[in-house]
Amino acid sequence: MGQHVSRTDFEWTYTEEPHASRRKLILEKYPQIKKLFGCDPQFKWVASAMVLTQLAMLFVIDTDLPTYLEAKLFCTTLGKFFWVCLQPLFYIFRPLVVNPKPPQKLELVNGVIQLAFNTIVVQYFGWKVMVYLIVGSLLAMGLHPVAGHFISEHYMFAKGFETYSYYGPLNWITFNVGYHNEHHDFPAVPGRLLPEVKRIAPEFYDNIPQHTSWTRVLYDFITDPSVGPYARIKRKARGLDS
């Protein structure tokens, strides 16, 4: 079964989360960062092109994929390996268990649109095409280099640091999602402009732990016994004694 993780609980801290305080310091020194706040008007075209490209693949890719065999082979290793592979399901269902909330109106509308779209896909293209879309989504969010960002962002690879940025080439195709410290410090800045935050205020980001490879993140998470699901920093909810 491989090495057992060395942690038996989360990393509890009683300090303030770092992003609000860092945001205040950066804005005091570089107030021009406020000019980066807002929406990215180009993003709607990029997102539309991505969806259309995925739909185009339904016509040009053989959907009778050997993915099931590959998935079975992948499921013969360590527990953390299982966890990485099944991460999409955890991401989907964990909020429903940990913090259930009644669905909002837009969420219901979104669900109806998705069901209608999926029904059309199955009706006109068949179940194999739907399996391709589902398995593709699971792979993209599981054991895939780009999916390393889910783990790289908040799992504690260096003691005391709860958020990490990734500075590597995959930012070019992931809307700069790797600039995660910058995103948490300034959530109003759209992804396209997050590198500008680091360029303007490099002294706040260059000397804190960071990642340069999402593939290495996945490898270290699976093989390093000091890193695992418990390698997260938690805080007591304010106003609660227990």
mmCIF file of C-alpha atoms in Angstrom:
data_model
loop_
_atom_site.group_PDB
_atom_site.id
_atom_site.type_symbol
_atom_site.label_atom_id
_atom_site.label_comp_id
_atom_site.label_asym_id
_atom_site.label_seq_id
_atom_site.Cartn_x
_atom_site.Cartn_y
_atom_site.Cartn_z
ATOM 1 C CA MET A 1 0.000 0.000 0.000
ATOM 2 C CA GLY A 2 3.049 2.293 0.165
ATOM 3 C CA GLN A 3 4.017 4.784 2.853
ATOM 4 C CA HIS A 4 1.344 6.003 5.255
ATOM 5 C CA VAL A 5 0.900 9.744 5.554
ATOM 6 C CA SER A 6 2.572 11.169 8.649
ATOM 7 C CA ARG A 7 -0.183 13.660 9.501
ATOM 8 C CA THR A 8 -3.241 12.679 11.550
ATOM 9 C CA ASP A 9 -4.935 16.087 11.695
ATOM 10 C CA PHE A 10 -5.110 19.364 9.846
ATOM 11 C CA GLU A 11 -2.657 22.191 10.535
ATOM 12 C CA TRP A 12 -4.528 24.489 12.902
ATOM 13 C CA THR A 13 -3.508 28.141 13.111
ATOM 14 C CA TYR A 14 -4.805 31.075 15.101
ATOM 15 C CA THR A 15 -3.328 33.859 12.994
ATOM 16 C CA GLU A 16 -5.242 36.030 10.545
ATOM 17 C CA GLU A 17 -5.448 34.754 6.983
ATOM 18 C CA PRO A 18 -2.642 36.430 4.999
ATOM 19 C CA HIS A 19 -4.460 37.777 1.959
ATOM 20 C CA ALA A 20 -6.334 40.699 3.532
ATOM 21 C CA SER A 21 -3.243 42.028 5.302
ATOM 22 C CA ARG A 22 -1.061 41.599 2.209
ATOM 23 C CA ARG A 23 -3.714 43.290 0.055
ATOM 24 C CA LYS A 24 -3.664 46.297 2.387
ATOM 25 C CA LEU A 25 0.133 46.564 2.286
ATOM 26 C CA ILE A 26 0.286 46.237 -1.494
ATOM 27 C CA LEU A 27 -2.428 48.842 -2.098
ATOM 28 C CA GLU A 28 -0.692 51.274 0.240
ATOM 29 C CA LYS A 29 2.489 50.915 -1.801
ATOM 30 C CA TYR A 30 0.988 50.354 -5.269
ATOM 31 C CA PRO A 31 -2.473 52.009 -5.451
ATOM 32 C CA GLN A 32 -2.390 51.685 -9.260
ATOM 33 C CA ILE A 33 -3.334 48.025 -8.876
ATOM 34 C CA LYS A 34 -6.922 49.202 -8.376
ATOM 35 C CA LYS A 35 -6.944 50.053 -12.092
ATOM 36 C CA LEU A 36 -6.783 46.301 -12.798
ATOM 37 C CA PHE A 37 -10.083 45.616 -11.009
ATOM 38 C CA GLY A 38 -13.104 44.669 -13.099
ATOM 39 C CA CYS A 39 -14.348 42.122 -15.625
ATOM 40 C CA ASP A 40 -12.433 40.835 -18.637
ATOM 41 C CA PRO A 41 -14.622 41.562 -21.708
ATOM 42 C CA GLN A 42 -12.591 39.133 -23.825
ATOM 43 C CA PHE A 43 -13.276 36.133 -21.611
ATOM 44 C CA LYS A 44 -16.743 35.398 -23.031
ATOM 45 C CA TRP A 45 -15.243 34.829 -26.480
ATOM 46 C CA VAL A 46 -12.520 32.531 -25.160
ATOM 47 C CA ALA A 47 -15.008 30.486 -23.115
ATOM 48 C CA SER A 48 -17.370 30.200 -26.092
ATOM 49 C CA ALA A 49 -14.522 29.038 -28.323
ATOM 50 C CA MET A 50 -13.565 26.362 -25.775
ATOM 51 C CA VAL A 51 -17.115 24.979 -25.635
ATOM 52 C CA LEU A 52 -17.426 24.979 -29.433
ATOM 53 C CA THR A 53 -14.051 23.225 -29.758
ATOM 54 C CA GLN A 54 -15.158 20.504 -27.343
ATOM 55 C CA LEU A 55 -18.384 20.031 -29.299
ATOM 56 C CA ALA A 56 -16.411 19.854 -32.552
ATOM 57 C CA MET A 57 -14.390 17.000 -31.059
ATOM 58 C CA LEU A 58 -17.583 14.921 -30.947
ATOM 59 C CA PHE A 59 -17.416 14.687 -34.732
ATOM 60 C CA VAL A 60 -13.700 14.048 -35.187
ATOM 61 C CA ILE A 61 -12.686 11.858 -32.218
ATOM 62 C CA ASP A 62 -13.507 8.173 -31.905
ATOM 63 C CA THR A 63 -15.553 8.011 -28.716
ATOM 64 C CA ASP A 64 -15.015 4.267 -28.296
ATOM 65 C CA LEU A 65 -12.072 5.093 -26.073
ATOM 66 C CA PRO A 66 -9.863 2.695 -24.083
ATOM 67 C CA THR A 67 -10.269 5.032 -21.118
ATOM 68 C CA TYR A 68 -11.996 2.407 -18.980
ATOM 69 C CA LEU A 69 -8.992 0.075 -19.212
ATOM 70 C CA GLU A 70 -6.651 2.937 -18.405
ATOM 71 C CA ALA A 71 -8.821 3.947 -15.461
ATOM 72 C CA LYS A 72 -8.729 0.384 -14.091
ATOM 73 C CA LEU A 73 -4.953 0.312 -14.382
ATOM 74 C CA PHE A 74 -4.738 3.666 -12.623
ATOM 75 C CA CYS A 75 -6.748 2.328 -9.659
ATOM 76 C CA THR A 76 -4.162 -0.234 -8.584
ATOM 77 C CA THR A 77 -1.833 2.049 -6.600
ATOM 78 C CA LEU A 78 -1.772 4.032 -3.385
ATOM 79 C CA GLY A 79 -4.731 5.548 -1.569
ATOM 80 C CA LYS A 80 -3.680 9.066 -2.442
ATOM 81 C CA PHE A 81 -3.531 7.997 -6.054
ATOM 82 C CA PHE A 82 -7.188 6.938 -5.764
ATOM 83 C CA TRP A 83 -7.921 10.262 -4.174
ATOM 84 C CA VAL A 84 -6.358 12.193 -7.042
ATOM 85 C CA CYS A 85 -8.227 10.131 -9.606
ATOM 86 C CA LEU A 86 -11.572 10.623 -7.845
ATOM 87 C CA GLN A 87 -10.971 14.273 -7.026
ATOM 88 C CA PRO A 88 -13.668 15.535 -9.455
ATOM 89 C CA LEU A 89 -16.332 13.607 -7.537
ATOM 90 C CA PHE A 90 -15.066 14.932 -4.208
ATOM 91 C CA TYR A 91 -15.124 18.453 -5.613
ATOM 92 C CA ILE A 92 -18.709 18.033 -6.775
ATOM 93 C CA PHE A 93 -20.235 16.320 -3.746
ATOM 94 C CA ARG A 94 -18.141 17.583 -0.801
ATOM 95 C CA PRO A 95 -19.917 20.987 -0.573
ATOM 96 C CA LEU A 96 -23.287 19.217 -0.503
ATOM 97 C CA VAL A 97 -22.189 17.301 2.603
ATOM 98 C CA VAL A 98 -19.996 19.832 4.412
ATOM 99 C CA ASN A 99 -22.082 22.970 3.876
ATOM 100 C CA PRO A 100 -25.437 22.174 2.260
ATOM 101 C CA LYS A 101 -27.398 25.179 1.035
ATOM 102 C CA PRO A 102 -30.708 25.548 -0.803
ATOM 103 C CA PRO A 103 -30.138 26.074 -4.542
ATOM 104 C CA GLN A 104 -30.419 29.612 -5.858
ATOM 105 C CA LYS A 105 -32.577 30.573 -8.832
ATOM 106 C CA LEU A 106 -29.654 30.826 -11.253
ATOM 107 C CA GLU A 107 -28.369 27.428 -10.094
ATOM 108 C CA LEU A 108 -31.740 25.880 -10.896
ATOM 109 C CA VAL A 109 -31.754 27.572 -14.308
ATOM 110 C CA ASN A 110 -28.228 26.304 -14.908
ATOM 111 C CA GLY A 111 -29.272 22.764 -13.984
ATOM 112 C CA VAL A 112 -32.225 22.833 -16.376
ATOM 113 C CA ILE A 113 -30.019 24.118 -19.213
ATOM 114 C CA GLN A 114 -27.427 21.394 -18.577
ATOM 115 C CA LEU A 115 -30.030 18.624 -18.490
ATOM 116 C CA ALA A 116 -31.607 19.914 -21.700
ATOM 117 C CA PHE A 117 -28.220 20.130 -23.416
ATOM 118 C CA ASN A 118 -27.218 16.625 -22.286
ATOM 119 C CA THR A 119 -30.547 15.237 -23.474
ATOM 120 C CA ILE A 120 -29.983 16.752 -26.919
ATOM 121 C CA VAL A 121 -26.453 15.316 -27.070
ATOM 122 C CA VAL A 122 -27.650 11.804 -26.189
ATOM 123 C CA GLN A 123 -30.654 12.054 -28.515
ATOM 124 C CA TYR A 124 -28.686 13.101 -31.591
ATOM 125 C CA PHE A 125 -25.197 11.687 -30.963
ATOM 126 C CA GLY A 126 -25.687 8.709 -28.639
ATOM 127 C CA TRP A 127 -24.422 7.594 -25.251
ATOM 128 C CA LYS A 128 -20.845 7.026 -26.395
ATOM 129 C CA VAL A 129 -20.496 10.736 -27.056
ATOM 130 C CA MET A 130 -21.887 11.544 -23.605
ATOM 131 C CA VAL A 131 -19.451 9.070 -22.028
ATOM 132 C CA TYR A 132 -16.625 10.827 -23.875
ATOM 133 C CA LEU A 133 -17.681 14.183 -22.406
ATOM 134 C CA ILE A 134 -18.073 12.797 -18.872
ATOM 135 C CA VAL A 135 -14.841 10.777 -18.849
ATOM 136 C CA GLY A 136 -12.993 13.707 -20.412
ATOM 137 C CA SER A 137 -14.183 15.971 -17.598
ATOM 138 C CA LEU A 138 -13.182 13.433 -14.932
ATOM 139 C CA LEU A 139 -9.737 12.999 -16.464
ATOM 140 C CA ALA A 140 -9.194 16.736 -16.834
ATOM 141 C CA MET A 141 -9.968 17.261 -13.142
ATOM 142 C CA GLY A 142 -8.249 14.129 -11.841
ATOM 143 C CA LEU A 143 -4.969 12.561 -12.875
ATOM 144 C CA HIS A 144 -3.961 15.214 -15.381
ATOM 145 C CA PRO A 145 -1.108 17.756 -15.218
ATOM 146 C CA VAL A 146 -3.471 20.727 -15.427
ATOM 147 C CA ALA A 147 -5.555 19.272 -12.574
ATOM 148 C CA GLY A 148 -2.483 19.671 -10.391
ATOM 149 C CA HIS A 149 -3.663 23.204 -9.720
ATOM 150 C CA PHE A 150 -6.420 21.883 -7.424
ATOM 151 C CA ILE A 151 -3.758 20.475 -5.095
ATOM 152 C CA SER A 152 -1.055 23.086 -5.639
ATOM 153 C CA GLU A 153 -3.220 26.000 -4.523
ATOM 154 C CA HIS A 154 -3.866 25.225 -0.850
ATOM 155 C CA TYR A 155 -2.197 21.976 0.235
ATOM 156 C CA MET A 156 0.642 22.726 2.629
ATOM 157 C CA PHE A 157 3.897 21.835 0.893
ATOM 158 C CA ALA A 158 5.825 24.280 3.122
ATOM 159 C CA LYS A 159 4.872 24.545 6.786
ATOM 160 C CA GLY A 160 2.943 27.671 7.646
ATOM 161 C CA PHE A 161 2.059 28.631 4.067
ATOM 162 C CA GLU A 162 -1.553 28.005 3.072
ATOM 163 C CA THR A 163 -1.744 29.430 -0.457
ATOM 164 C CA TYR A 164 0.673 28.881 -3.339
ATOM 165 C CA SER A 165 1.074 30.307 -6.801
ATOM 166 C CA TYR A 166 2.266 28.364 -9.833
ATOM 167 C CA TYR A 167 4.499 30.187 -12.314
ATOM 168 C CA GLY A 168 4.821 27.954 -15.343
ATOM 169 C CA PRO A 169 3.816 27.671 -19.007
ATOM 170 C CA LEU A 170 0.433 26.054 -18.327
ATOM 171 C CA ASN A 171 -0.841 29.426 -17.145
ATOM 172 C CA TRP A 172 -1.098 30.301 -20.840
ATOM 173 C CA ILE A 173 -3.945 27.818 -21.344
ATOM 174 C CA THR A 174 -5.620 28.041 -17.921
ATOM 175 C CA PHE A 175 -6.446 31.762 -17.707
ATOM 176 C CA ASN A 176 -3.547 32.336 -15.271
ATOM 177 C CA VAL A 177 -5.195 30.204 -12.595
ATOM 178 C CA GLY A 178 -1.696 29.527 -11.274
ATOM 179 C CA TYR A 179 -1.448 33.086 -9.965
ATOM 180 C CA HIS A 180 -3.365 31.990 -6.909
ATOM 181 C CA ASN A 181 -1.847 34.176 -4.219
ATOM 182 C CA GLU A 182 -2.416 37.151 -6.471
ATOM 183 C CA HIS A 183 -6.005 36.043 -7.055
ATOM 184 C CA HIS A 184 -6.774 35.719 -3.345
ATOM 185 C CA ASP A 185 -5.123 39.035 -2.589
ATOM 186 C CA PHE A 186 -7.082 40.785 -5.355
ATOM 187 C CA PRO A 187 -10.151 38.738 -6.359
ATOM 188 C CA ALA A 188 -11.504 41.705 -8.350
ATOM 189 C CA VAL A 189 -8.636 41.452 -10.861
ATOM 190 C CA PRO A 190 -9.537 39.248 -13.876
ATOM 191 C CA GLY A 191 -7.267 36.312 -14.673
ATOM 192 C CA ARG A 192 -5.759 37.932 -17.764
ATOM 193 C CA LEU A 193 -4.320 40.741 -15.630
ATOM 194 C CA LEU A 194 -3.089 38.743 -12.618
ATOM 195 C CA PRO A 195 0.521 38.653 -13.932
ATOM 196 C CA GLU A 196 0.418 42.455 -13.756
ATOM 197 C CA VAL A 197 -0.139 42.249 -9.997
ATOM 198 C CA LYS A 198 3.047 40.224 -9.611
ATOM 199 C CA ARG A 199 4.934 42.511 -11.996
ATOM 200 C CA ILE A 200 3.910 45.624 -10.059
ATOM 201 C CA ALA A 201 4.564 44.172 -6.591
ATOM 202 C CA PRO A 202 7.180 41.407 -7.055
ATOM 203 C CA GLU A 203 8.648 41.746 -3.565
ATOM 204 C CA PHE A 204 5.392 40.423 -2.089
ATOM 205 C CA TYR A 205 5.430 37.212 -4.158
ATOM 206 C CA ASP A 206 8.967 36.332 -5.251
ATOM 207 C CA ASN A 207 10.183 35.183 -1.838
ATOM 208 C CA ILE A 208 7.293 32.980 -0.702
ATOM 209 C CA PRO A 209 6.972 29.255 -1.571
ATOM 210 C CA GLN A 210 5.694 28.656 -5.095
ATOM 211 C CA HIS A 211 5.305 25.878 -7.657
ATOM 212 C CA THR A 212 6.807 25.602 -11.128
ATOM 213 C CA SER A 213 5.357 22.209 -12.170
ATOM 214 C CA TRP A 214 1.864 20.858 -11.616
ATOM 215 C CA THR A 215 3.076 17.399 -12.634
ATOM 216 C CA ARG A 216 5.636 17.547 -9.827
ATOM 217 C CA VAL A 217 2.876 18.645 -7.449
ATOM 218 C CA LEU A 218 0.853 15.511 -8.249
ATOM 219 C CA TYR A 219 3.925 13.285 -7.888
ATOM 220 C CA ASP A 220 4.940 14.811 -4.552
ATOM 221 C CA PHE A 221 1.386 14.664 -3.210
ATOM 222 C CA ILE A 222 1.122 10.950 -3.974
ATOM 223 C CA THR A 223 4.618 9.875 -2.879
ATOM 224 C CA ASP A 224 5.547 12.239 -0.026
ATOM 225 C CA PRO A 225 4.218 10.912 3.330
ATOM 226 C CA SER A 226 4.272 14.423 4.814
ATOM 227 C CA VAL A 227 1.706 15.629 2.272
ATOM 228 C CA GLY A 228 -1.853 14.338 2.055
ATOM 229 C CA PRO A 229 -5.495 15.307 2.602
ATOM 230 C CA TYR A 230 -4.620 16.532 6.100
ATOM 231 C CA ALA A 231 -1.994 18.955 4.754
ATOM 232 C CA ARG A 232 -4.359 21.909 4.957
ATOM 233 C CA ILE A 233 -4.440 24.883 7.300
ATOM 234 C CA LYS A 234 -7.683 25.365 9.224
ATOM 235 C CA ARG A 235 -8.972 28.025 11.588
ATOM 236 C CA LYS A 236 -11.619 27.984 14.254
ATOM 237 C CA ALA A 237 -14.741 29.807 13.126
ATOM 238 C CA ARG A 238 -14.854 33.253 14.693
ATOM 239 C CA GLY A 239 -17.174 33.509 17.666
ATOM 240 C CA LEU A 240 -17.132 29.769 18.380
ATOM 241 C CA ASP A 241 -15.364 28.241 21.347
ATOM 242 C CA SER A 242 -15.296 24.722 19.907
#
